[in-house]
PDB file of C-alpha atoms in Angstrom:
ATOM      1  CA  MET A 280      25.772  16.727   1.562  1.00 55.00           C
ATOM      2  CA  MET A 281      26.207  12.930  -0.195  1.00 65.00           C
ATOM      3  CA  LYS A 282      22.955  10.734   2.134  1.00 70.00           C
ATOM      4  CA  THR A 283      24.988   7.703   2.380  1.00 83.00           C
ATOM      5  CA  THR A 284      22.273   5.075   3.684  1.00 93.00           C
ATOM      6  CA  ARG A 285      18.429   5.411   1.702  1.00 94.00           C
ATOM      7  CA  GLU A 286      16.800   5.799   4.464  1.00 95.00           C
ATOM      8  CA  ALA A 287      18.879   9.147   5.365  1.00 95.00           C
ATOM      9  CA  TRP A 288      18.184  10.386   1.537  1.00 96.00           C
ATOM     10  CA  LEU A 289      14.570  10.082   2.671  1.00 97.00           C
ATOM     11  CA  THR A 290      14.499  11.222   6.138  1.00 96.00           C
ATOM     12  CA  GLU A 291      16.178  14.594   4.463  1.00 96.00           C
ATOM     13  CA  ALA A 292      13.173  14.416   1.976  1.00 97.00           C
ATOM     14  CA  ILE A 293      10.342  14.187   4.367  1.00 97.00           C
ATOM     15  CA  ASN A 294      11.626  17.113   6.020  1.00 96.00           C
ATOM     16  CA  ASN A 295      11.363  19.319   2.489  1.00 97.00           C
ATOM     17  CA  ILE A 296       8.067  18.133   1.371  1.00 97.00           C
ATOM     18  CA  LEU A 297       6.340  17.764   4.999  1.00 97.00           C
ATOM     19  CA  PRO A 298       5.852  22.083   5.327  1.00 96.00           C
ATOM     20  CA  TRP A 299       4.328  21.622   1.971  1.00 97.00           C
ATOM     21  CA  VAL A 300       1.765  19.085   2.541  1.00 96.00           C
ATOM     22  CA  LEU A 301       1.309  21.614   5.392  1.00 95.00           C
ATOM     23  CA  ASP A 302       1.300  24.503   4.297  1.00 92.00           C
ATOM     24  CA  GLY A 303      -2.404  25.719   4.952  1.00 80.00           C
ATOM     25  CA  ALA A 304      -3.469  22.974   6.662  1.00 85.00           C
ATOM     26  CA  ASP A 305      -5.098  23.680  10.183  1.00 84.00           C
ATOM     27  CA  VAL A 306      -3.119  20.467  11.656  1.00 86.00           C
ATOM     28  CA  GLU A 307      -0.410  19.552  14.085  1.00 85.00           C
ATOM     29  CA  ALA A 308       2.310  18.187  12.619  1.00 86.00           C
ATOM     30  CA  PRO A 309       2.946  14.327  12.859  1.00 88.00           C
ATOM     31  CA  THR A 310       5.804  14.322  15.935  1.00 85.00           C
ATOM     32  CA  GLN A 311       7.283  11.346  14.085  1.00 94.00           C
ATOM     33  CA  ILE A 312       7.867   9.048  10.955  1.00 96.00           C
ATOM     34  CA  ARG A 313       9.698   6.816   9.831  1.00 96.00           C
ATOM     35  CA  VAL A 314      10.476   5.787   6.400  1.00 96.00           C
ATOM     36  CA  SER A 315      11.639   2.745   4.467  1.00 95.00           C
ATOM     37  CA  VAL A 316      12.611   1.490   1.696  1.00 94.00           C
ATOM     38  CA  GLY A 317      10.414  -2.034   1.482  1.00 89.00           C
ATOM     39  CA  TRP A 318       7.869  -3.613  -0.362  1.00 85.00           C
ATOM     40  CA  PRO A 319       4.488  -2.041   0.498  1.00 78.00           C
ATOM     41  CA  GLY A 320       1.310  -4.183   0.281  1.00 68.00           C
ATOM     42  CA  GLY A 321       0.557  -4.832   3.096  1.00 58.00           C
ATOM     43  CA  ARG A 322      -3.241  -6.652   2.843  1.00 52.00           C
ATOM     44  CA  GLY A 323      -3.541  -5.617  -1.120  1.00 48.00           C
ATOM     45  CA  LYS A 324      -1.705  -6.898  -4.395  1.00 54.00           C
ATOM     46  CA  LYS A 325       1.988  -6.018  -3.975  1.00 57.00           C
ATOM     47  CA  GLY A 326       3.012  -5.601  -7.285  1.00 65.00           C
ATOM     48  CA  ASN A 327       1.036  -2.906  -8.271  1.00 78.00           C
ATOM     49  CA  VAL A 328       1.245  -1.003  -4.650  1.00 88.00           C
ATOM     50  CA  ILE A 329       4.603   2.178  -4.868  1.00 92.00           C
ATOM     51  CA  GLY A 330       4.125   3.955  -1.271  1.00 94.00           C
ATOM     52  CA  GLN A 331       2.130   3.173   1.696  1.00 94.00           C
ATOM     53  CA  CYS A 332       1.640   4.775   5.023  1.00 94.00           C
ATOM     54  CA  TRP A 333       0.610   3.201   8.133  1.00 93.00           C
ATOM     55  CA  HIS A 334      -0.775   4.304  10.975  1.00 93.00           C
ATOM     56  CA  LYS A 335       1.022   5.303  14.306  1.00 94.00           C
ATOM     57  CA  SER A 336      -1.193   2.965  16.655  1.00 93.00           C
ATOM     58  CA  ALA A 337       0.070   0.248  14.221  1.00 92.00           C
ATOM     59  CA  SER A 338       3.421   1.216  15.338  1.00 91.00           C
ATOM     60  CA  GLY A 339       5.170  -0.243  18.733  1.00 93.00           C
ATOM     61  CA  ASP A 340       6.761   3.177  19.474  1.00 95.00           C
ATOM     62  CA  ASP A 341       3.705   5.327  18.407  1.00 94.00           C
ATOM     63  CA  THR A 342       5.845   6.765  14.746  1.00 96.00           C
ATOM     64  CA  TRP A 343       4.308   6.593  11.218  1.00 96.00           C
ATOM     65  CA  GLU A 344       6.047   4.605   9.031  1.00 95.00           C
ATOM     66  CA  ILE A 345       6.464   5.051   5.403  1.00 96.00           C
ATOM     67  CA  PHE A 346       7.017   2.272   2.674  1.00 95.00           C
ATOM     68  CA  ILE A 347       7.966   2.938  -0.594  1.00 95.00           C
ATOM     69  CA  SER A 348       8.769   0.086  -2.902  1.00 93.00           C
ATOM     70  CA  PRO A 349      12.268  -1.197  -3.998  1.00 93.00           C
ATOM     71  CA  LYS A 350      11.260  -1.250  -7.930  1.00 92.00           C
ATOM     72  CA  LEU A 351      10.559   2.644  -8.366  1.00 93.00           C
ATOM     73  CA  ASP A 352      14.331   4.773  -8.742  1.00 90.00           C
ATOM     74  CA  ASN A 353      13.543   7.384 -10.279  1.00 95.00           C
ATOM     75  CA  THR A 354      13.939   9.821  -7.842  1.00 96.00           C
ATOM     76  CA  VAL A 355      11.130  12.228  -8.860  1.00 97.00           C
ATOM     77  CA  GLN A 356       8.350   9.633  -9.147  1.00 97.00           C
ATOM     78  CA  ILE A 357      10.183   8.570  -5.645  1.00 97.00           C
ATOM     79  CA  LEU A 358       9.445  11.800  -3.639  1.00 98.00           C
ATOM     80  CA  SER A 359       5.862  12.327  -5.595  1.00 98.00           C
ATOM     81  CA  VAL A 360       5.007   8.667  -3.781  1.00 97.00           C
ATOM     82  CA  LEU A 361       6.367  10.098  -0.471  1.00 98.00           C
ATOM     83  CA  THR A 362       4.717  12.959  -0.766  1.00 98.00           C
ATOM     84  CA  HIS A 363       1.947  11.248  -1.333  1.00 97.00           C
ATOM     85  CA  GLU A 364       2.299   8.861   2.156  1.00 97.00           C
ATOM     86  CA  LEU A 365       2.477  12.797   3.227  1.00 97.00           C
ATOM     87  CA  CYS A 366      -0.753  13.330   2.693  1.00 96.00           C
ATOM     88  CA  HIS A 367      -1.912  10.380   4.609  1.00 96.00           C
ATOM     89  CA  VAL A 368       0.027  10.977   7.423  1.00 96.00           C
ATOM     90  CA  VAL A 369      -0.836  14.636   7.576  1.00 96.00           C
ATOM     91  CA  ASP A 370      -4.561  13.642   6.706  1.00 95.00           C
ATOM     92  CA  GLN A 371      -3.694  11.225  10.104  1.00 93.00           C
ATOM     93  CA  ASN A 372      -4.711   7.845   8.176  1.00 92.00           C
ATOM     94  CA  GLU A 373      -9.012   9.129   8.669  1.00 93.00           C
ATOM     95  CA  ASN A 374      -9.984  10.024   4.502  1.00 93.00           C
ATOM     96  CA  GLY A 375      -8.894   7.223   2.803  1.00 93.00           C
ATOM     97  CA  HIS A 376      -7.841   9.112  -0.083  1.00 95.00           C
ATOM     98  CA  ARG A 377     -10.869  11.300  -0.271  1.00 95.00           C
ATOM     99  CA  GLY A 378     -11.735  14.490   2.491  1.00 94.00           C
ATOM    100  CA  ARG A 379      -8.764  15.906   3.667  1.00 94.00           C
ATOM    101  CA  PHE A 380      -6.460  14.206   1.987  1.00 95.00           C
ATOM    102  CA  LYS A 381      -7.825  14.807  -1.333  1.00 96.00           C
ATOM    103  CA  THR A 382      -7.330  18.585  -0.238  1.00 95.00           C
ATOM    104  CA  LEU A 383      -3.802  18.483   0.974  1.00 96.00           C
ATOM    105  CA  ALA A 384      -2.880  16.427  -1.930  1.00 97.00           C
ATOM    106  CA  THR A 385      -4.185  18.442  -4.583  1.00 97.00           C
ATOM    107  CA  ALA A 386      -2.965  21.831  -2.662  1.00 96.00           C
ATOM    108  CA  VAL A 387       0.573  20.779  -3.210  1.00 97.00           C
ATOM    109  CA  GLY A 388       0.120  19.575  -6.031  1.00 97.00           C
ATOM    110  CA  LEU A 389      -0.261  16.348  -6.681  1.00 97.00           C
ATOM    111  CA  THR A 390      -2.677  15.080 -10.273  1.00 97.00           C
ATOM    112  CA  GLY A 391      -5.136  12.729 -11.049  1.00 96.00           C
ATOM    113  CA  LYS A 392      -7.077   9.884  -9.953  1.00 95.00           C
ATOM    114  CA  MET A 393      -6.616  10.122  -5.980  1.00 95.00           C
ATOM    115  CA  THR A 394      -5.297   6.300  -5.231  1.00 93.00           C
ATOM    116  CA  GLU A 395      -2.494   6.699  -7.601  1.00 93.00           C
ATOM    117  CA  THR A 396      -1.242  10.346  -7.850  1.00 97.00           C
ATOM    118  CA  THR A 397       0.727  12.097  -9.961  1.00 96.00           C
ATOM    119  CA  ALA A 398       2.926  15.471  -8.932  1.00 97.00           C
ATOM    120  CA  GLY A 399       1.545  18.074 -11.721  1.00 96.00           C
ATOM    121  CA  GLU A 400       3.299  20.400 -13.417  1.00 97.00           C
ATOM    122  CA  GLU A 401       4.550  22.978 -10.962  1.00 97.00           C
ATOM    123  CA  LEU A 402       5.127  20.397  -8.160  1.00 97.00           C
ATOM    124  CA  THR A 403       7.774  18.275 -10.802  1.00 96.00           C
ATOM    125  CA  GLY A 404       9.521  21.107 -11.051  1.00 97.00           C
ATOM    126  CA  ARG A 405       9.945  21.739  -6.758  1.00 97.00           C
ATOM    127  CA  LEU A 406      10.761  17.682  -6.378  1.00 97.00           C
ATOM    128  CA  THR A 407      13.156  18.057  -9.561  1.00 96.00           C
ATOM    129  CA  ALA A 408      15.161  20.742  -7.400  1.00 97.00           C
ATOM    130  CA  LEU A 409      14.491  18.885  -4.164  1.00 97.00           C
ATOM    131  CA  SER A 410      16.583  16.220  -5.699  1.00 96.00           C
ATOM    132  CA  ASP A 411      19.219  18.037  -7.655  1.00 95.00           C
ATOM    133  CA  ASP A 412      19.577  19.055  -3.942  1.00 95.00           C
ATOM    134  CA  LEU A 413      19.816  15.837  -1.857  1.00 95.00           C
ATOM    135  CA  GLY A 414      22.209  14.860  -4.105  1.00 93.00           C
ATOM    136  CA  PRO A 415      22.065  10.958  -5.782  1.00 92.00           C
ATOM    137  CA  PHE A 416      19.772   8.869  -4.430  1.00 93.00           C
ATOM    138  CA  PRO A 417      21.531   5.770  -2.426  1.00 92.00           C
ATOM    139  CA  HIS A 418      19.642   2.756  -4.742  1.00 92.00           C
ATOM    140  CA  ALA A 419      18.743   1.038  -7.912  1.00 90.00           C
ATOM    141  CA  GLU A 420      15.945  -0.944  -8.703  1.00 89.00           C
ATOM    142  CA  LEU A 421      14.976  -4.081  -7.650  1.00 88.00           C
ATOM    143  CA  ALA A 422      13.584  -6.658  -9.632  1.00 81.00           C
ATOM    144  CA  ALA A 423      10.216  -8.863  -7.745  1.00 68.00           C
ATOM    145  CA  ALA A 424      10.676 -11.810  -6.436  1.00 62.00           C
ATOM    146  CA  PRO A 425       8.221 -14.311  -8.461  1.00 58.00           C
ATOM    147  CA  GLY A 426       4.977 -13.688  -6.061  1.00 55.00           C
ATOM    148  CA  LEU A 427       5.665 -10.680  -4.971  1.00 52.00           C
ATOM    149  CA  GLY A 428       5.246  -8.059  -7.427  1.00 49.00           C
ATOM    150  CA  SER A 429       5.906 -10.330  -9.931  1.00 47.00           C
ATOM    151  CA  THR A 430       3.289  -9.595 -13.303  1.00 48.00           C
ATOM    152  CA  THR A 431       2.354 -13.369 -13.300  1.00 47.00           C
ATOM    153  CA  HIS A 432      -0.835 -14.683 -12.426  1.00 49.00           C
ATOM    154  CA  LYS A 433       0.052 -17.246  -8.714  1.00 53.00           C
ATOM    155  CA  GLN A 434      -3.235 -18.622  -7.187  1.00 55.00           C
ATOM    156  CA  ALA A 435      -4.125 -17.081  -4.749  1.00 63.00           C
ATOM    157  CA  THR A 436      -6.775 -19.532  -2.756  1.00 69.00           C
ATOM    158  CA  ARG A 437      -7.231 -23.378  -3.751  1.00 79.00           C
ATOM    159  CA  MET A 438     -11.168 -23.791  -4.440  1.00 85.00           C
ATOM    160  CA  LEU A 439     -12.290 -27.294  -2.831  1.00 85.00           C
ATOM    161  CA  LYS A 440     -14.754 -29.362  -4.810  1.00 86.00           C
ATOM    162  CA  LEU A 441     -17.595 -30.012  -2.713  1.00 84.00           C
ATOM    163  CA  GLN A 442     -20.656 -32.755  -3.625  1.00 86.00           C
ATOM    164  CA  ALA A 443     -24.160 -33.952  -2.304  1.00 84.00           C
ATOM    165  CA  ILE A 444     -22.780 -37.408  -2.623  1.00 82.00           C
ATOM    166  CA  ARG A 445     -25.750 -39.199  -0.666  1.00 83.00           C
ATOM    167  CA  CYS A 446     -27.988 -37.782  -3.038  1.00 84.00           C
ATOM    168  CA  HIS A 447     -29.610 -37.516  -6.013  1.00 83.00           C
ATOM    169  CA  CYS A 448     -29.283 -34.710  -6.956  1.00 83.00           C
ATOM    170  CA  ASP A 449     -25.257 -34.789  -7.201  1.00 78.00           C
ATOM    171  CA  TYR A 450     -26.012 -31.210  -6.339  1.00 86.00           C
ATOM    172  CA  THR A 451     -22.147 -29.394  -6.657  1.00 88.00           C
ATOM    173  CA  VAL A 452     -20.206 -26.472  -5.331  1.00 88.00           C
ATOM    174  CA  ARG A 453     -16.916 -25.086  -4.631  1.00 88.00           C
ATOM    175  CA  THR A 454     -15.590 -23.166  -1.956  1.00 87.00           C
ATOM    176  CA  THR A 455     -11.742 -22.296   0.549  1.00 86.00           C
ATOM    177  CA  ARG A 456     -10.759 -24.796   3.673  1.00 82.00           C
ATOM    178  CA  LYS A 457     -11.608 -22.262   5.478  1.00 81.00           C
ATOM    179  CA  TRP A 458     -16.246 -22.354   5.622  1.00 82.00           C
ATOM    180  CA  ILE A 459     -14.914 -26.565   5.389  1.00 81.00           C
ATOM    181  CA  ASP A 460     -14.109 -25.907   8.202  1.00 81.00           C
ATOM    182  CA  GLU A 461     -16.876 -23.821   9.961  1.00 80.00           C
ATOM    183  CA  GLY A 462     -19.353 -27.341   9.182  1.00 83.00           C
ATOM    184  CA  LEU A 463     -20.174 -28.698   5.586  1.00 84.00           C
ATOM    185  CA  PRO A 464     -23.098 -28.064   4.229  1.00 87.00           C
ATOM    186  CA  SER A 465     -26.074 -29.344   2.557  1.00 88.00           C
ATOM    187  CA  CYS A 466     -27.190 -29.337  -0.915  1.00 86.00           C
ATOM    188  CA  PRO A 467     -30.592 -28.335  -1.879  1.00 88.00           C
ATOM    189  CA  HIS A 468     -32.465 -31.139  -0.369  1.00 86.00           C
ATOM    190  CA  GLY A 469     -31.278 -30.952   2.812  1.00 86.00           C
ATOM    191  CA  VAL A 470     -28.044 -33.674   3.126  1.00 85.00           C
ATOM    192  CA  GLU A 471     -25.094 -33.276   4.118  1.00 85.00           C
ATOM    193  CA  MET A 472     -21.957 -32.621   0.959  1.00 84.00           C
ATOM    194  CA  GLU A 473     -19.056 -34.020   1.205  1.00 85.00           C
ATOM    195  CA  GLU A 474     -14.679 -32.642  -0.307  1.00 83.00           C
ATOM    196  CA  VAL A 475     -14.251 -35.061  -2.942  1.00 80.00           C
TER     197      VAL A 475
END
């Protein structure tokens, strides 16, 4: 049956993939998982992040939250990213990309660097068959807006110049507004520096 929303398609995919991740793992199945297409990244660089799992404790209703990047449009890649994120859910987000997460990921068929896994040959076959069963993914690639997933560099922090104007040394440093607000530093001679 064709799914009319991305979330319905992805939820059905979870229902199929989660048992694969749980197979052989001595853990209970998570009770609530919500999945959406949206710009993942949180505190990271959004352009490089293609999937993200948020711990249920961050959710107002104790639900695991998974985000899949809208820049993806290859269904097997989307399902591979979803599999990776489900390994984080089953691991309870406790081990980053090591320990139990790595054990789960490799057991289900994810390969490569654990922070950038891809589906191995056998898992690719399973995901391809699942993609065929699910039907077309109701989504088209979304190009990132400037500054959000863009490959152009945007200055993240404005460095401000401080100088020991009232000292013979003219000592100079650069720092952020955050540290200036904490208090102005002094030069090596003990003279308070000023913003120039």
